[in-house]
Coordinates of C-alpha atoms in Angstrom, one line a residue:
X1 CA -18.3 57.7 -52.0
X2 CA -18.4 57.2 -48.2
X3 CA -19.6 53.7 -47.5
X4 CA -22.7 54.4 -45.4
X5 CA -25.9 52.5 -45.4
X6 CA -28.0 55.5 -45.9
X7 CA -28.9 56.6 -49.4
X8 CA -28.0 60.2 -50.2
X9 CA -31.7 61.4 -50.2
X10 CA -31.9 60.3 -46.5
X11 CA -28.4 61.1 -45.5
X12 CA -28.7 64.7 -46.6
X13 CA -32.4 65.2 -45.6
X14 CA -32.7 68.7 -44.0
X15 CA -33.0 68.6 -40.2
X16 CA -33.5 72.4 -39.6
X17 CA -34.9 75.3 -41.5
X18 CA -31.3 76.4 -42.3
X19 CA -30.8 73.1 -44.2
X20 CA -33.8 73.6 -46.5
X21 CA -33.1 74.0 -50.2
X22 CA -35.0 76.6 -52.2
X23 CA -37.9 77.2 -49.7
X24 CA -36.6 80.4 -48.0
X25 CA -39.9 82.3 -48.0
X26 CA -41.8 79.4 -46.5
X27 CA -39.1 78.9 -43.8
X28 CA -39.0 82.6 -42.9
X29 CA -42.7 82.8 -42.6
X30 CA -43.0 79.8 -40.3
X31 CA -40.1 80.9 -38.2
X32 CA -41.5 84.4 -37.7
X33 CA -44.9 83.0 -36.7
X34 CA -43.4 80.6 -34.2
X35 CA -41.2 83.3 -32.6
X36 CA -44.3 85.6 -32.4
X37 CA -46.3 82.8 -30.9
X38 CA -48.9 83.0 -33.7
X39 CA -49.1 79.3 -34.5
X40 CA -52.1 78.1 -36.6
X41 CA -54.2 75.1 -35.7
X42 CA -53.1 73.4 -38.8
X43 CA -50.5 73.7 -41.5
X44 CA -50.9 72.4 -45.1
X45 CA -47.9 71.9 -47.3
X46 CA -48.5 71.2 -51.0
X47 CA -46.2 70.8 -54.0
X48 CA -44.6 68.2 -56.3
X49 CA -42.9 65.1 -55.0
X50 CA -39.6 65.4 -53.4
X51 CA -39.4 69.1 -52.6
X52 CA -39.6 68.8 -48.8
X53 CA -43.3 68.7 -47.7
X54 CA -42.9 65.9 -45.1
X55 CA -39.4 67.2 -44.2
X56 CA -40.7 70.7 -43.4
X57 CA -43.6 69.1 -41.4
X58 CA -41.0 67.3 -39.2
X59 CA -38.9 70.5 -38.8
X60 CA -42.1 72.4 -37.8
X61 CA -42.8 69.7 -35.2
X62 CA -39.3 70.0 -33.9
X63 CA -39.6 73.8 -33.7
X64 CA -42.9 73.7 -31.8
X65 CA -41.6 71.1 -29.3
X66 CA -38.0 72.3 -29.0
X67 CA -36.7 72.4 -25.4
X68 CA -34.6 75.5 -26.1
X69 CA -35.6 78.4 -23.8
X70 CA -33.7 81.2 -25.7
X71 CA -36.4 81.7 -28.2
X72 CA -34.4 80.3 -31.1
X73 CA -35.1 77.2 -33.0
X74 CA -33.2 74.0 -32.2
X75 CA -30.0 73.6 -34.2
X76 CA -28.3 70.2 -34.9
X77 CA -30.9 68.3 -32.9
X78 CA -29.4 69.3 -29.6
X79 CA -32.4 68.6 -27.4
X80 CA -34.1 65.3 -26.7
X81 CA -37.4 66.2 -28.4
X82 CA -35.7 67.2 -31.6
X83 CA -33.6 64.1 -31.7
X84 CA -36.6 61.8 -31.0
X85 CA -38.6 63.5 -33.8
X86 CA -35.7 63.0 -36.2
X87 CA -35.7 59.3 -35.3
X88 CA -39.5 59.1 -35.6
X89 CA -39.7 57.9 -32.0
X90 CA -41.3 60.8 -30.2
X91 CA -44.4 59.8 -28.3
X92 CA -46.2 63.1 -28.9
X93 CA -45.6 63.4 -32.7
X94 CA -47.6 60.9 -34.7
X95 CA -47.1 60.4 -38.4
X96 CA -49.9 58.9 -40.4
X97 CA -49.8 57.9 -44.1
X98 CA -53.3 58.7 -45.5
X99 CA -52.6 56.5 -48.5
X100 CA -52.8 53.4 -46.3
X101 CA -55.1 54.7 -43.6
X102 CA -57.9 56.3 -45.5
X103 CA -61.0 55.4 -43.5
X104 CA -63.2 57.2 -41.0
X105 CA -62.2 54.8 -38.3
X106 CA -58.6 55.8 -38.6
X107 CA -59.5 59.4 -38.2
X108 CA -61.7 58.7 -35.3
X109 CA -58.9 56.9 -33.5
X110 CA -56.7 59.9 -34.2
X111 CA -59.3 62.3 -32.8
X112 CA -59.7 60.2 -29.7
X113 CA -56.0 60.2 -29.1
X114 CA -55.9 64.0 -29.5
X115 CA -58.0 64.4 -26.3
X116 CA -55.1 63.4 -24.1
X117 CA -52.4 66.0 -23.4
X118 CA -48.8 65.6 -24.5
X119 CA -46.5 63.4 -22.4
X120 CA -43.2 65.1 -22.7
X121 CA -43.5 68.2 -24.9
X122 CA -45.6 71.3 -25.4
X123 CA -47.8 70.1 -28.2
X124 CA -49.2 66.8 -29.5
X125 CA -48.6 67.0 -33.2
X126 CA -50.3 64.9 -36.0
X127 CA -48.5 64.8 -39.3
X128 CA -50.7 63.4 -42.1
X129 CA -49.0 62.7 -45.4
X130 CA -50.8 62.5 -48.7
X131 CA -53.9 63.9 -46.9
X132 CA -55.9 64.0 -50.2
X133 CA -56.2 60.2 -50.0
X134 CA -58.6 60.4 -47.0
X135 CA -62.2 59.4 -47.7
X136 CA -65.0 61.9 -47.8
X137 CA -66.3 60.5 -44.5
X138 CA -62.8 60.8 -42.9
X139 CA -62.6 64.4 -43.9
X140 CA -66.0 65.1 -42.4
X141 CA -65.0 63.5 -39.2
X142 CA -61.9 65.7 -39.0
X143 CA -63.6 69.0 -39.7
X144 CA -64.8 69.9 -36.2
X145 CA -61.6 68.9 -34.4
X146 CA -59.6 70.8 -37.1
X147 CA -61.5 74.0 -36.6
X148 CA -61.4 74.0 -32.8
X149 CA -58.7 71.6 -31.6
X150 CA -57.5 71.4 -28.0
X151 CA -54.8 74.0 -27.3
X152 CA -52.2 71.3 -27.0
X153 CA -52.9 69.8 -30.5
X154 CA -51.5 70.9 -33.9
X155 CA -52.1 69.3 -37.3
X156 CA -49.7 69.3 -40.2
X157 CA -50.9 68.0 -43.6
X158 CA -48.9 67.3 -46.7
X159 CA -50.2 66.6 -50.2
X160 CA -49.2 66.5 -53.9
X161 CA -52.9 66.8 -55.0
X162 CA -54.2 70.0 -53.5
X163 CA -57.3 70.0 -55.7
X164 CA -58.5 66.8 -54.1
X165 CA -58.5 68.3 -50.6
X166 CA -62.0 69.6 -49.8
X167 CA -62.4 73.4 -49.5
X168 CA -63.8 73.0 -46.0
X169 CA -60.4 71.5 -45.0
X170 CA -58.4 74.1 -46.8
X171 CA -60.2 77.0 -45.1
X172 CA -59.2 75.6 -41.7
X173 CA -55.4 75.4 -42.5
X174 CA -52.6 77.8 -43.1
X175 CA -51.5 76.8 -46.6
X176 CA -47.9 76.8 -48.0
X177 CA -47.2 76.1 -51.6
X178 CA -43.7 74.8 -52.0
X179 CA -42.0 75.8 -55.2
X180 CA -39.9 73.6 -57.5
X181 CA -36.3 74.2 -56.6
X182 CA -34.5 76.5 -59.1
X183 CA -32.1 74.6 -61.3
X184 CA -29.1 76.7 -60.4
X185 CA -29.7 76.2 -56.6
X186 CA -30.2 72.5 -57.2
X187 CA -26.9 72.2 -59.2
X188 CA -25.0 74.0 -56.5
X189 CA -26.5 71.6 -53.9
X190 CA -25.5 68.6 -55.9
X191 CA -22.0 70.0 -56.3
X192 CA -21.8 70.3 -52.5
X193 CA -23.0 66.8 -51.9
X194 CA -20.5 65.5 -54.4
X195 CA -17.7 67.3 -52.6
X196 CA -18.9 65.8 -49.3
X197 CA -19.0 62.3 -50.7
X198 CA -15.8 62.6 -52.8
X199 CA -17.7 62.0 -56.0
X200 CA -16.1 63.2 -59.2
X201 CA -18.6 64.8 -61.7
X202 CA -18.9 66.8 -64.9
X203 CA -21.1 69.8 -65.0
X204 CA -23.0 68.3 -68.0
X205 CA -23.9 65.3 -65.9
X206 CA -25.3 67.4 -63.1
X207 CA -27.3 69.4 -65.6
X208 CA -28.9 66.3 -67.0
X209 CA -29.8 65.1 -63.5
X210 CA -31.3 68.4 -62.6
X211 CA -33.3 68.6 -65.8
X212 CA -34.7 65.1 -65.4
X213 CA -35.5 65.7 -61.7
X214 CA -37.8 68.6 -62.6
X215 CA -36.9 70.6 -59.5
X216 CA -37.3 67.8 -57.0
X217 CA -34.4 67.6 -54.5
X218 CA -35.1 64.0 -53.6
X219 CA -35.3 62.8 -57.2
X220 CA -32.0 64.6 -58.0
X221 CA -30.2 63.1 -55.0
X222 CA -31.6 59.6 -55.9
X223 CA -30.4 60.0 -59.5
X224 CA -27.0 61.2 -58.2
X225 CA -26.8 58.2 -55.9
X226 CA -27.6 55.8 -58.7
X227 CA -25.2 57.4 -61.1
X228 CA -22.4 57.2 -58.5
X229 CA -23.0 53.5 -58.0
X230 CA -22.9 52.7 -61.7
X231 CA -19.9 54.9 -62.6
X232 CA -17.8 54.2 -59.5
X233 CA -18.0 57.7 -58.1
X234 CA -17.0 59.3 -61.4
X235 CA -20.2 60.7 -63.0
X236 CA -20.2 61.6 -66.6
X237 CA -23.0 62.7 -68.9
X238 CA -22.7 59.6 -71.0
X239 CA -23.3 57.5 -67.9
X240 CA -26.5 59.4 -66.9
X241 CA -27.9 59.2 -70.5
X242 CA -27.2 55.5 -70.7
X243 CA -28.7 54.8 -67.2
X244 CA -31.9 56.7 -68.0
X245 CA -32.1 55.7 -71.7
X246 CA -31.9 59.4 -72.7
X247 CA -30.9 60.3 -76.2
X248 CA -28.1 62.8 -76.7
X249 CA -29.7 66.2 -76.7
X250 CA -27.5 67.0 -79.7
X251 CA -29.1 64.1 -81.6
X252 CA -32.6 65.4 -80.9
X253 CA -31.5 68.8 -82.1
X254 CA -30.0 67.3 -85.2
X255 CA -33.2 65.5 -86.0
X256 CA -35.2 68.8 -85.7
X257 CA -32.7 70.7 -87.8
X258 CA -33.0 68.1 -90.6
X259 CA -36.8 68.2 -90.3
X260 CA -37.0 72.0 -90.7
X261 CA -34.5 71.8 -93.6
X262 CA -36.8 69.3 -95.4
X263 CA -34.3 66.4 -95.0
X264 CA -36.9 64.0 -93.6
X265 CA -34.9 60.9 -94.7
X266 CA -31.8 62.1 -92.8
X267 CA -34.0 62.9 -89.7
X268 CA -35.4 59.4 -89.7
X269 CA -32.0 57.8 -90.1
X270 CA -30.7 59.7 -87.0
X271 CA -34.0 58.7 -85.2
X272 CA -33.5 55.0 -86.0
X273 CA -29.9 55.1 -84.8
X274 CA -30.9 56.7 -81.5
X275 CA -33.6 54.0 -81.0
X276 CA -31.2 51.2 -81.8
X277 CA -28.8 52.6 -79.1
X278 CA -31.4 52.2 -76.3
X279 CA -33.8 55.1 -76.4
X280 CA -37.5 55.0 -77.3
X281 CA -40.0 57.1 -79.3
X282 CA -41.7 58.7 -76.3
X283 CA -38.4 59.9 -74.8
X284 CA -37.2 61.3 -78.1
X285 CA -40.5 63.2 -78.8
X286 CA -40.5 64.5 -75.3
X287 CA -36.9 65.8 -75.7
X288 CA -37.9 67.5 -78.9
X289 CA -40.8 69.2 -77.2
X290 CA -38.4 70.6 -74.6
X291 CA -36.1 71.8 -77.4
X292 CA -39.0 73.5 -79.2
X293 CA -40.0 75.2 -75.9
X294 CA -36.5 76.5 -75.3
X295 CA -36.2 77.7 -78.9
X296 CA -39.5 79.5 -78.8
X297 CA -38.5 81.3 -75.5
X298 CA -35.2 82.3 -77.0
X299 CA -37.0 83.6 -80.1
X300 CA -39.4 85.7 -78.0
X301 CA -37.0 86.9 -75.3
X302 CA -33.9 87.3 -77.4
X303 CA -30.4 86.0 -76.7
X304 CA -29.4 89.1 -74.7
X305 CA -32.0 88.5 -72.0
X306 CA -31.2 86.2 -69.1
X307 CA -33.5 83.2 -69.2
X308 CA -33.7 80.7 -66.3
X309 CA -34.7 77.9 -68.7
X310 CA -31.4 78.2 -70.7
X311 CA -29.2 78.8 -67.6
X312 CA -28.3 75.1 -67.2
X313 CA -27.8 74.1 -70.8
X314 CA -24.3 73.4 -72.1
X315 CA -22.8 75.9 -74.5
X316 CA -22.8 73.4 -77.4
X317 CA -26.5 72.8 -77.0
X318 CA -27.2 76.6 -76.7
X319 CA -25.6 77.3 -80.1
X320 CA -27.7 74.6 -81.8
X321 CA -30.9 75.7 -80.0
X322 CA -30.1 79.3 -81.0
X323 CA -30.2 78.2 -84.7
X324 CA -33.6 76.6 -84.3
X325 CA -34.9 79.7 -82.5
X326 CA -34.4 81.6 -85.8
X327 CA -37.5 79.8 -87.2
X328 CA -40.6 81.9 -87.2
X329 CA -42.9 81.8 -84.2
X330 CA -45.8 80.3 -86.3
X331 CA -43.4 77.6 -87.4
X332 CA -42.2 76.8 -83.9
X333 CA -45.7 76.8 -82.4
X334 CA -47.0 74.5 -85.1
X335 CA -44.1 72.1 -84.4
X336 CA -45.0 72.3 -80.7
X337 CA -48.6 71.4 -81.4
X338 CA -47.7 68.5 -83.7
X339 CA -45.2 67.0 -81.2
X340 CA -47.6 67.5 -78.3
X341 CA -50.4 65.7 -80.1
X342 CA -47.9 63.2 -81.3
X343 CA -46.6 62.2 -77.9
X344 CA -50.1 61.2 -76.9
X345 CA -50.3 59.0 -79.9
X346 CA -46.9 57.5 -79.1
X347 CA -48.0 56.6 -75.6
X348 CA -51.1 54.8 -76.8
X349 CA -49.6 53.2 -79.9
X350 CA -48.8 49.4 -79.9
X351 CA -45.3 50.2 -81.1
X352 CA -44.2 53.6 -79.7
X353 CA -41.0 53.7 -81.9
X354 CA -43.0 53.4 -85.1
X355 CA -45.5 56.0 -83.9
X356 CA -42.6 58.3 -83.1
X357 CA -41.2 58.1 -86.7
X358 CA -44.7 58.8 -88.1
X359 CA -44.9 61.9 -85.9
X360 CA -41.6 63.1 -87.4
X361 CA -42.8 62.5 -91.0
X362 CA -45.9 64.5 -90.2
X363 CA -43.8 67.3 -88.7
X364 CA -41.5 67.2 -91.7
X365 CA -44.2 67.7 -94.3
X366 CA -46.1 70.2 -92.2
X367 CA -42.9 72.4 -91.9
X368 CA -43.3 73.1 -95.7
X369 CA -46.7 74.5 -95.3
X370 CA -47.2 78.3 -95.0
X371 CA -48.5 79.7 -91.8
X372 CA -52.2 80.8 -91.5
X373 CA -51.4 84.5 -91.9
X374 CA -49.4 83.9 -95.1
X375 CA -52.3 81.8 -96.4
X376 CA -54.8 84.6 -95.7
X377 CA -52.5 87.1 -97.4
X378 CA -52.2 84.8 -100.5
X379 CA -55.9 84.3 -100.6
X380 CA -56.6 88.1 -100.4
X381 CA -54.0 88.7 -103.0
X382 CA -55.5 86.1 -105.3
X383 CA -59.0 87.5 -104.8
X384 CA -57.8 91.0 -105.6
X385 CA -56.0 89.7 -108.7
X386 CA -59.1 87.9 -109.9
X387 CA -61.3 91.0 -109.2
X388 CA -58.9 93.2 -111.2
X389 CA -59.0 90.7 -114.1
X390 CA -62.8 90.5 -114.0
X391 CA -63.0 94.3 -114.0
X392 CA -60.6 94.5 -116.9
X393 CA -62.7 92.0 -118.9
X394 CA -65.9 93.8 -118.1
X395 CA -64.4 97.1 -119.2
X396 CA -63.1 95.6 -122.4
X397 CA -66.5 94.2 -123.2
X398 CA -68.1 97.5 -122.4
X399 CA -65.7 99.3 -124.8
X400 CA -66.5 96.9 -127.6
X401 CA -70.2 97.3 -127.2
X402 CA -69.8 101.1 -127.5

């Protein structure tokens, strides 16, 4: 790996709209509005951590204050304004972390500062990260200015908790919901980064990183960086699993196969071995939940249908998951409910590993039980049988009396 001081998440942070990963619709919408000179008073970006909210906020700030006169957005930070915004040193672009500055006085200072025109650019821009952390009084102080700001002022908000932002604020912003980056796109991006950094990798290792990151580009790059440091720029799936304390997916699948086959003792033996080798009950139960989810989707959709959830799973795992998917839907959904309830118990238990084994025992004995529809059919059949027997006895008694 190139020996630079910057971590990968910062080194490969997008600087223009063209660099963004998996947010094409948002980028195109913003570009078109800027080119058409239809810029809202305030932008609001929301989504999970690490998918580019603050990054897009900075790119928008660059686009609004770019010194290019040809109507296109600045590329490669060619102008002074874009370069200064990249370095967080632009006098007219103020970034504020609402997690540390939550009070009404902080917002009043910001509003007072907004009254003065920009020094060296077209707009004075306020980027407020984690805006949901502002106090109720701070939001109220911001309302009037947000609705009718001076022509030279633009607000850009970012938040991971959109439900905590008051409706009165939302109605005054142009809202953009950033999507989790699709797994295939993220894998391709990690491959490209590895090529740039001369990092050797296995596809299985990148698949694990993407799965754990949950669609967050920053998390994926951070895990890649950490893995490269541990493995000496030769990333293997075993290294990732050891680093994160993850069980082998095949071990989790084997536990479930034994559970559904009624071999609870074998399942517990595999579970104990995985725990001894560095995993824990919560991670194992969580992994099994993921397997049940994939198996159920495969059962419902069928193997012939392309499924995004299965697109990044190694072939060996797909074959095993395919076997589990042959279990009935009532059986799979019951397993899901038991594991989902069980993971809550594991998290609150004094000993999570013991709690995990108890969840597996419960799942093993529950797998032998018939599903509700079968029980109803059996009950109806039994009632009909009893009714027929009663009728036969009554008829026999009636014949005797005659």
